Amino acid sequence: MTLVFSGICSHGPGITGRADLAPPELRDPFYAAYRKMGDAIRATGAEALIVIAAEHFANFFMNNMPAYAIGMADQYEGPIEDPDWLRIPRQQVRGDADLSRRLIAEVQQTVDVAYAEEWKFDHGIMVPLHFLDPANALTIIPANINCQGPPLTPLHRAFAFGRALRRAADAVPQRIALVGTGGISHWPCTPDSGRINEAWDRDFLDRWASADEARLTAYTDAETYADGGQGGYEIRTFIAAAAAAGGKGIVDFYAPIPIFSTGCVVGWSEIV
Amino acid sequence: MTLVFSGICSHGPGITGRADLAPPELRDPFYAAYRKMGDAIRATGAEALIVIAAEHFANFFMNNMPAYAIGMADQYEGPIEDPDWLRIPRQQVRGDADLSRRLIAEVQQTVDVAYAEEWKFDHGIMVPLHFLDPANALTIIPANINCQGPPLTPLHRAFAFGRALRRAADAVPQRIALVGTGGISHWPCTPDSGRINEAWDRDFLDRWASADEARLTAYTDAETYADGGQGGYEIRTFIAAAAAAGGKGIVDFYAPIPIFSTGCVVGWSEIV
Amino acid sequence: MSLYQVQKLLFELNRDPAIQRAFEADGGAVADRYDLTEEERRALLEPDIGLLYVLGVNGQILMHFAAFKQIAWADYLQRMRDGVRIHGPIRAGVYKMTTGLDEKVAGV
Amino acid sequence: MSLYQVQKLLFELNRDPAIQRAFEADGGAVADRYDLTEEERRALLEPDIGLLYVLGVNGQILMHFAAFKQIAWADYLQRMRDGVRIHGPIRAGVYKMTTGLDEKVAGV
Ligand SMILES: [Fe+3]
Ligand SMILES: [Fe+3]
């Protein structure tokens, strides 16, 4: 029917897996904002949730690394990580292969996605779902942007991907919600883990809130790497979400939380 | 430096594997035209050959089916098929990962390719190389368009892929040749194997020779399936080659050869 | 979904000599790794090329499996025709038969 | 090219419980399936997390291997620091260390 929601949220295995190491005064408001966004999605009557993720070698490897991918199965499973380590139980997640097929066919008119008839969710999708859809009530359509293994897709194509998903969502009968999930600045899985560039994050979020394509796509990868770390490459998911929405964004929560290894954000955009 | 050659040629395992079952008066001129195109490529001084193929589940499966892919390795191997069945010995083929990386980065500005750091060549690449580069002298850059597992990429995107490859070839220091390899009408691997729609083939080749984007991309997949069989989906590779060249095409050889299961063509285009 | 599993087995078999050796030694053990119906399992292990064709296995996957099983080209085509004769038209995919049951377009 | 093989082993290990069991039972036999240098093989089997990090294994792949090996988060970070101390900066990839050898940004 139409896109009814477009939001952004940080992921990271530490957000659930290292919950007890985080200062409660930062952690609890972040969790609350995350859950509030789940309420906001349910309030729209969304039947399916597209999760634009930046997965971490759970499904895609350098033998065949798609710039963009969309899942096309009736069922997914996750997390791929040790459930005790991530503190999210292994579970089945409901998909909709037919809905995926229609979305993919429309997206393919302008953006060249790989389709995937199986998909193992890693923390990049499971952490958001843990907060946004704890009852496992939504149909999930996983989508992915390669933000890990260079050569990476250019930012203006990530914007085009968001526009294509919007056109596709508007063309199917269902009410569709969407979230982009990444990190902003972060240096994950390195000895630098916990390093966060708050000024860079806040500047990015200001551009994200403006939904201005030129400002959002003005970074080179070298600049992002220098200022935002290799984790900063994941801004592509937020750029796509902004492009899908088209309207101004509101940051509901932002705080650097070092033990979660990323700047932690929850926000959503006006659908215009 | 620039694209120095753009051609098209039919593939099919029967072209080598069932050579002895074919009428010599059709087979021999086809082989001769194929080899002549190899001479023409060598005459350009090409250092690398991009092969736009439509591979057949040798590397890519529905778990992660890329619309477009480009290899990024220093070495490939093939054929994946039984060498006795295909009558092409198993061999190593030289690639160039650095050249691939530069081509991919440029292509990704407009077309969203998957990159592949390994690639097993099937008959779709090995049959052309058997005729075009029997001495294994060229550096090969494999590229792929999904023509097998629907949902398939739209024809206008295949044209865009050809344009992107052209832009990329023009941006690297090497002299680059390119061939698109597919079938025209054919019903391969079915009891219909050998069925060929010559009138449809000749009409398609006329459009290919015109290099007219609108005429080349006017088919729906349903029309192609009805008139050209599921093998006809592979016209995408020829469309991409025409787009890369930009100029008029010349059909050097065309004949339906039923035991080869496809309309057999060799042709090339003016680079403009 | 189950057809996806049949095709996945064949895709992996077609490209991996180690799985080919395992399949030759104990096809059932290889089949156990995939989520197959009894009919699919039987078709793979026999092998019943005609039934695999009718189930909707993509021809580009099935052809290589037939070659691996040392089935000659003419025999491969005939087994698909026999499959359609026994089980009816293909149930999925784009590799439908468009010629007559006794037609041999390429003479084989 | 060889780093690609190290990462491929870890990618496949990280996502497949059957390979995880095989690796626990006989890591050398699993390693034999990949085209590895002696240094890479040793780093994988020991495991020498610090050396794998320096060799350029993508952090998103290495982190899961460390978790599989029951290495706690703080220990995982320290092993990477120790790897850089012993072997020098990373030799490939984008997961370079930008903080000091004795710096612990998140307190661990
Ligand atoms: Fe991430
Ligand atoms: Fe083909």
GROMACS .gro file of N, CA, C and O in nm, chain B residues 3 5-9 37 49-53 68 143 145 155 157-166 177-182 204 207-209 211-212 216 234-249 267-272:
model
  244
  275LEU      N    1   3.819   0.061  -2.450
  275LEU     CA    2   3.763  -0.063  -2.501
  275LEU      C    3   3.805  -0.074  -2.647
  275LEU      O    4   3.780   0.017  -2.727
  277PHE      N    5   3.752  -0.375  -2.837
  277PHE     CA    6   3.678  -0.478  -2.909
  277PHE      C    7   3.553  -0.512  -2.830
  277PHE      O    8   3.557  -0.519  -2.708
  278SER      N    9   3.442  -0.535  -2.901
  278SER     CA   10   3.321  -0.586  -2.836
  278SER      C   11   3.250  -0.682  -2.931
  278SER      O   12   3.208  -0.642  -3.040
  279GLY      N   13   3.240  -0.805  -2.890
  279GLY     CA   14   3.178  -0.906  -2.974
  279GLY      C   15   3.073  -0.987  -2.901
  279GLY      O   16   3.051  -0.970  -2.781
  280ILE      N   17   3.006  -1.073  -2.976
  280ILE     CA   18   2.910  -1.167  -2.917
  280ILE      C   19   2.936  -1.306  -2.974
  280ILE      O   20   2.984  -1.319  -3.087
  281CYS      N   21   2.905  -1.407  -2.896
  281CYS     CA   22   2.921  -1.545  -2.942
  281CYS      C   23   2.832  -1.637  -2.859
  281CYS      O   24   2.809  -1.614  -2.741
  309MET      N   25   3.722  -1.462  -3.478
  309MET     CA   26   3.700  -1.356  -3.380
  309MET      C   27   3.816  -1.353  -3.280
  309MET      O   28   3.856  -1.245  -3.236
  321LEU      N   29   4.056  -0.959  -2.149
  321LEU     CA   30   3.927  -0.987  -2.212
  321LEU      C   31   3.820  -1.001  -2.103
  321LEU      O   32   3.830  -1.090  -2.018
  322ILE      N   33   3.723  -0.913  -2.108
  322ILE     CA   34   3.607  -0.926  -2.019
  322ILE      C   35   3.509  -1.020  -2.088
  322ILE      O   36   3.470  -0.997  -2.203
  323VAL      N   37   3.471  -1.127  -2.020
  323VAL     CA   38   3.371  -1.219  -2.074
  323VAL      C   39   3.242  -1.198  -1.996
  323VAL      O   40   3.235  -1.229  -1.876
  324ILE      N   41   3.140  -1.143  -2.063
  324ILE     CA   42   3.009  -1.127  -1.998
  324ILE      C   43   2.932  -1.255  -2.022
  324ILE      O   44   2.885  -1.282  -2.133
  325ALA      N   45   2.920  -1.335  -1.918
  325ALA     CA   46   2.860  -1.467  -1.931
  325ALA      C   47   2.724  -1.472  -1.863
  325ALA      O   48   2.677  -1.373  -1.805
  340TYR      N   49   2.421  -0.898  -1.115
  340TYR     CA   50   2.547  -0.875  -1.187
  340TYR      C   51   2.664  -0.912  -1.096
  340TYR      O   52   2.659  -0.884  -0.976
  415ALA      N   53   3.260  -1.177  -1.602
  415ALA     CA   54   3.146  -1.098  -1.554
  415ALA      C   55   3.022  -1.183  -1.576
  415ALA      O   56   3.021  -1.273  -1.660
  417ILE      N   57   2.573  -1.205  -1.575
  417ILE     CA   58   2.438  -1.152  -1.560
  417ILE      C   59   2.347  -1.270  -1.529
  417ILE      O   60   2.352  -1.372  -1.600
  427LEU      N   61   1.593  -0.587  -1.879
  427LEU     CA   62   1.682  -0.568  -1.995
  427LEU      C   63   1.748  -0.429  -1.996
  427LEU      O   64   1.863  -0.416  -2.037
  429ARG      N   65   1.851  -0.268  -1.750
  429ARG     CA   66   1.966  -0.270  -1.658
  429ARG      C   67   2.083  -0.344  -1.722
  429ARG      O   68   2.200  -0.311  -1.695
  430ALA      N   69   2.054  -0.446  -1.804
  430ALA     CA   70   2.163  -0.514  -1.875
  430ALA      C   71   2.233  -0.416  -1.968
  430ALA      O   72   2.356  -0.416  -1.983
  431PHE      N   73   2.153  -0.330  -2.031
  431PHE     CA   74   2.210  -0.225  -2.116
  431PHE      C   75   2.297  -0.131  -2.030
  431PHE      O   76   2.410  -0.097  -2.068
  432ALA      N   77   2.246  -0.094  -1.914
  432ALA     CA   78   2.321  -0.006  -1.824
  432ALA      C   79   2.452  -0.073  -1.779
  432ALA      O   80   2.555  -0.005  -1.762
  433PHE      N   81   2.448  -0.204  -1.761
  433PHE     CA   82   2.570  -0.277  -1.722
  433PHE      C   83   2.675  -0.266  -1.832
  433PHE      O   84   2.794  -0.242  -1.804
  434GLY      N   85   2.632  -0.281  -1.956
  434GLY     CA   86   2.725  -0.266  -2.068
  434GLY      C   87   2.785  -0.127  -2.074
  434GLY      O   88   2.905  -0.110  -2.093
  435ARG      N   89   2.703  -0.027  -2.052
  435ARG     CA   90   2.752   0.111  -2.052
  435ARG      C   91   2.853   0.131  -1.938
  435ARG      O   92   2.954   0.200  -1.954
  436ALA      N   93   2.824   0.072  -1.825
  436ALA     CA   94   2.913   0.087  -1.709
  436ALA      C   95   3.047   0.017  -1.735
  436ALA      O   96   3.153   0.071  -1.701
  437LEU      N   97   3.043  -0.099  -1.798
  437LEU     CA   98   3.168  -0.169  -1.831
  437LEU      C   99   3.250  -0.087  -1.930
  437LEU      O  100   3.373  -0.082  -1.921
  438ARG      N  101   3.183  -0.025  -2.024
  438ARG     CA  102   3.252   0.060  -2.120
  438ARG      C  103   3.323   0.176  -2.051
  438ARG      O  104   3.441   0.203  -2.075
  449ALA      N  105   3.938  -0.588  -2.428
  449ALA     CA  106   3.839  -0.645  -2.519
  449ALA      C  107   3.724  -0.703  -2.436
  449ALA      O  108   3.740  -0.726  -2.316
  450LEU      N  109   3.613  -0.723  -2.503
  450LEU     CA  110   3.494  -0.770  -2.431
  450LEU      C  111   3.415  -0.861  -2.524
  450LEU      O  112   3.405  -0.833  -2.646
  451VAL      N  113   3.362  -0.971  -2.472
  451VAL     CA  114   3.262  -1.048  -2.547
  451VAL      C  115   3.145  -1.078  -2.455
  451VAL      O  116   3.162  -1.105  -2.336
  452GLY      N  117   3.027  -1.073  -2.513
  452GLY     CA  118   2.907  -1.120  -2.445
  452GLY      C  119   2.876  -1.258  -2.500
  452GLY      O  120   2.877  -1.278  -2.622
  453THR      N  121   2.850  -1.353  -2.412
  453THR     CA  122   2.822  -1.488  -2.460
  453THR      C  123   2.694  -1.542  -2.398
  453THR      O  124   2.676  -1.540  -2.277
  454GLY      N  125   2.604  -1.585  -2.486
  454GLY     CA  126   2.477  -1.642  -2.442
  454GLY      C  127   2.428  -1.731  -2.552
  454GLY      O  128   2.506  -1.778  -2.636
  476PHE      N  129   1.614  -1.054  -3.350
  476PHE     CA  130   1.696  -1.005  -3.238
  476PHE      C  131   1.830  -0.954  -3.287
  476PHE      O  132   1.878  -0.847  -3.246
  479ARG      N  133   1.813  -0.618  -3.426
  479ARG     CA  134   1.810  -0.515  -3.321
  479ARG      C  135   1.948  -0.498  -3.260
  479ARG      O  136   1.992  -0.386  -3.231
  480TRP      N  137   2.017  -0.611  -3.236
  480TRP     CA  138   2.152  -0.604  -3.179
  480TRP      C  139   2.244  -0.521  -3.270
  480TRP      O  140   2.319  -0.435  -3.222
  481ALA      N  141   2.235  -0.547  -3.401
  481ALA     CA  142   2.321  -0.475  -3.495
  481ALA      C  143   2.290  -0.326  -3.497
  481ALA      O  144   2.378  -0.243  -3.521
  483ALA      N  145   2.211  -0.153  -3.236
  483ALA     CA  146   2.258  -0.094  -3.109
  483ALA      C  147   2.157   0.006  -3.052
  483ALA      O  148   2.193   0.094  -2.973
  484ASP      N  149   2.033  -0.010  -3.091
  484ASP     CA  150   1.927   0.082  -3.048
  484ASP      C  151   1.869   0.033  -2.915
  484ASP      O  152   1.805  -0.071  -2.908
  488LEU      N  153   1.632  -0.293  -2.843
  488LEU     CA  154   1.695  -0.407  -2.776
  488LEU      C  155   1.627  -0.446  -2.646
  488LEU      O  156   1.633  -0.562  -2.604
  506GLU      N  157   1.913  -1.527  -2.202
  506GLU     CA  158   2.055  -1.492  -2.211
  506GLU      C  159   2.085  -1.380  -2.311
  506GLU      O  160   2.200  -1.337  -2.324
  507ILE      N  161   1.983  -1.330  -2.381
  507ILE     CA  162   2.007  -1.213  -2.467
  507ILE      C  163   2.064  -1.096  -2.389
  507ILE      O  164   2.123  -1.004  -2.447
  508ARG      N  165   2.046  -1.099  -2.257
  508ARG     CA  166   2.102  -0.992  -2.174
  508ARG      C  167   2.252  -0.972  -2.197
  508ARG      O  168   2.302  -0.860  -2.193
  509THR      N  169   2.324  -1.082  -2.219
  509THR     CA  170   2.470  -1.068  -2.238
  509THR      C  171   2.500  -0.997  -2.370
  509THR      O  172   2.596  -0.921  -2.378
  510PHE      N  173   2.419  -1.024  -2.472
  510PHE     CA  174   2.440  -0.959  -2.602
  510PHE      C  175   2.400  -0.811  -2.596
  510PHE      O  176   2.463  -0.725  -2.659
  511ILE      N  177   2.294  -0.785  -2.519
  511ILE     CA  178   2.251  -0.646  -2.501
  511ILE      C  179   2.360  -0.565  -2.432
  511ILE      O  180   2.392  -0.452  -2.473
  512ALA      N  181   2.421  -0.625  -2.331
  512ALA     CA  182   2.529  -0.555  -2.259
  512ALA      C  183   2.648  -0.529  -2.351
  512ALA      O  184   2.708  -0.421  -2.348
  513ALA      N  185   2.680  -0.628  -2.436
  513ALA     CA  186   2.794  -0.610  -2.528
  513ALA      C  187   2.764  -0.498  -2.628
  513ALA      O  188   2.852  -0.417  -2.660
  514ALA      N  189   2.642  -0.493  -2.679
  514ALA     CA  190   2.604  -0.385  -2.772
  514ALA      C  191   2.613  -0.249  -2.703
  514ALA      O  192   2.661  -0.151  -2.761
  515ALA      N  193   2.569  -0.244  -2.578
  515ALA     CA  194   2.573  -0.118  -2.504
  515ALA      C  195   2.717  -0.074  -2.480
  515ALA      O  196   2.748   0.046  -2.488
  516ALA      N  197   2.805  -0.169  -2.452
  516ALA     CA  198   2.945  -0.135  -2.428
  516ALA      C  199   3.008  -0.076  -2.555
  516ALA      O  200   3.085   0.020  -2.548
  517ALA      N  201   2.974  -0.134  -2.670
  517ALA     CA  202   3.033  -0.089  -2.796
  517ALA      C  203   2.976   0.044  -2.840
  517ALA      O  204   3.048   0.136  -2.880
  518GLY      N  205   2.845   0.053  -2.839
  518GLY     CA  206   2.778   0.177  -2.879
  518GLY      C  207   2.753   0.189  -3.027
  518GLY      O  208   2.667   0.266  -3.069
  519GLY      N  209   2.829   0.112  -3.110
  519GLY     CA  210   2.817   0.125  -3.254
  519GLY      C  211   2.744   0.009  -3.319
  519GLY      O  212   2.698  -0.083  -3.252
  520LYS      N  213   2.733   0.015  -3.451
  520LYS     CA  214   2.661  -0.086  -3.527
  520LYS      C  215   2.731  -0.221  -3.518
  520LYS      O  216   2.855  -0.229  -3.512
  521GLY      N  217   2.653  -0.326  -3.524
  521GLY     CA  218   2.708  -0.461  -3.518
  521GLY      C  219   2.705  -0.530  -3.653
  521GLY      O  220   2.627  -0.496  -3.741
  539GLY      N  221   2.961  -1.240  -3.383
  539GLY     CA  222   2.950  -1.105  -3.440
  539GLY      C  223   3.026  -1.006  -3.356
  539GLY      O  224   3.068  -1.037  -3.244
  540TRP      N  225   3.048  -0.888  -3.409
  540TRP     CA  226   3.114  -0.784  -3.331
  540TRP      C  227   3.060  -0.648  -3.369
  540TRP      O  228   2.989  -0.633  -3.470
  541SER      N  229   3.093  -0.550  -3.290
  541SER     CA  230   3.035  -0.417  -3.304
  541SER      C  231   3.143  -0.312  -3.317
  541SER      O  232   3.254  -0.328  -3.265
  542GLU      N  233   3.105  -0.205  -3.380
  542GLU     CA  234   3.192  -0.088  -3.387
  542GLU      C  235   3.195  -0.020  -3.249
  542GLU      O  236   3.091  -0.003  -3.186
  543ILE      N  237   3.316   0.017  -3.209
  543ILE     CA  238   3.330   0.088  -3.081
  543ILE      C  239   3.317   0.238  -3.109
  543ILE      O  240   3.402   0.295  -3.177
  544VAL      N  241   3.211   0.298  -3.063
  544VAL     CA  242   3.196   0.443  -3.083
  544VAL      C  243   3.167   0.512  -2.949
  544VAL      O  244   3.127   0.448  -2.855
   0.00000   0.00000   0.00000
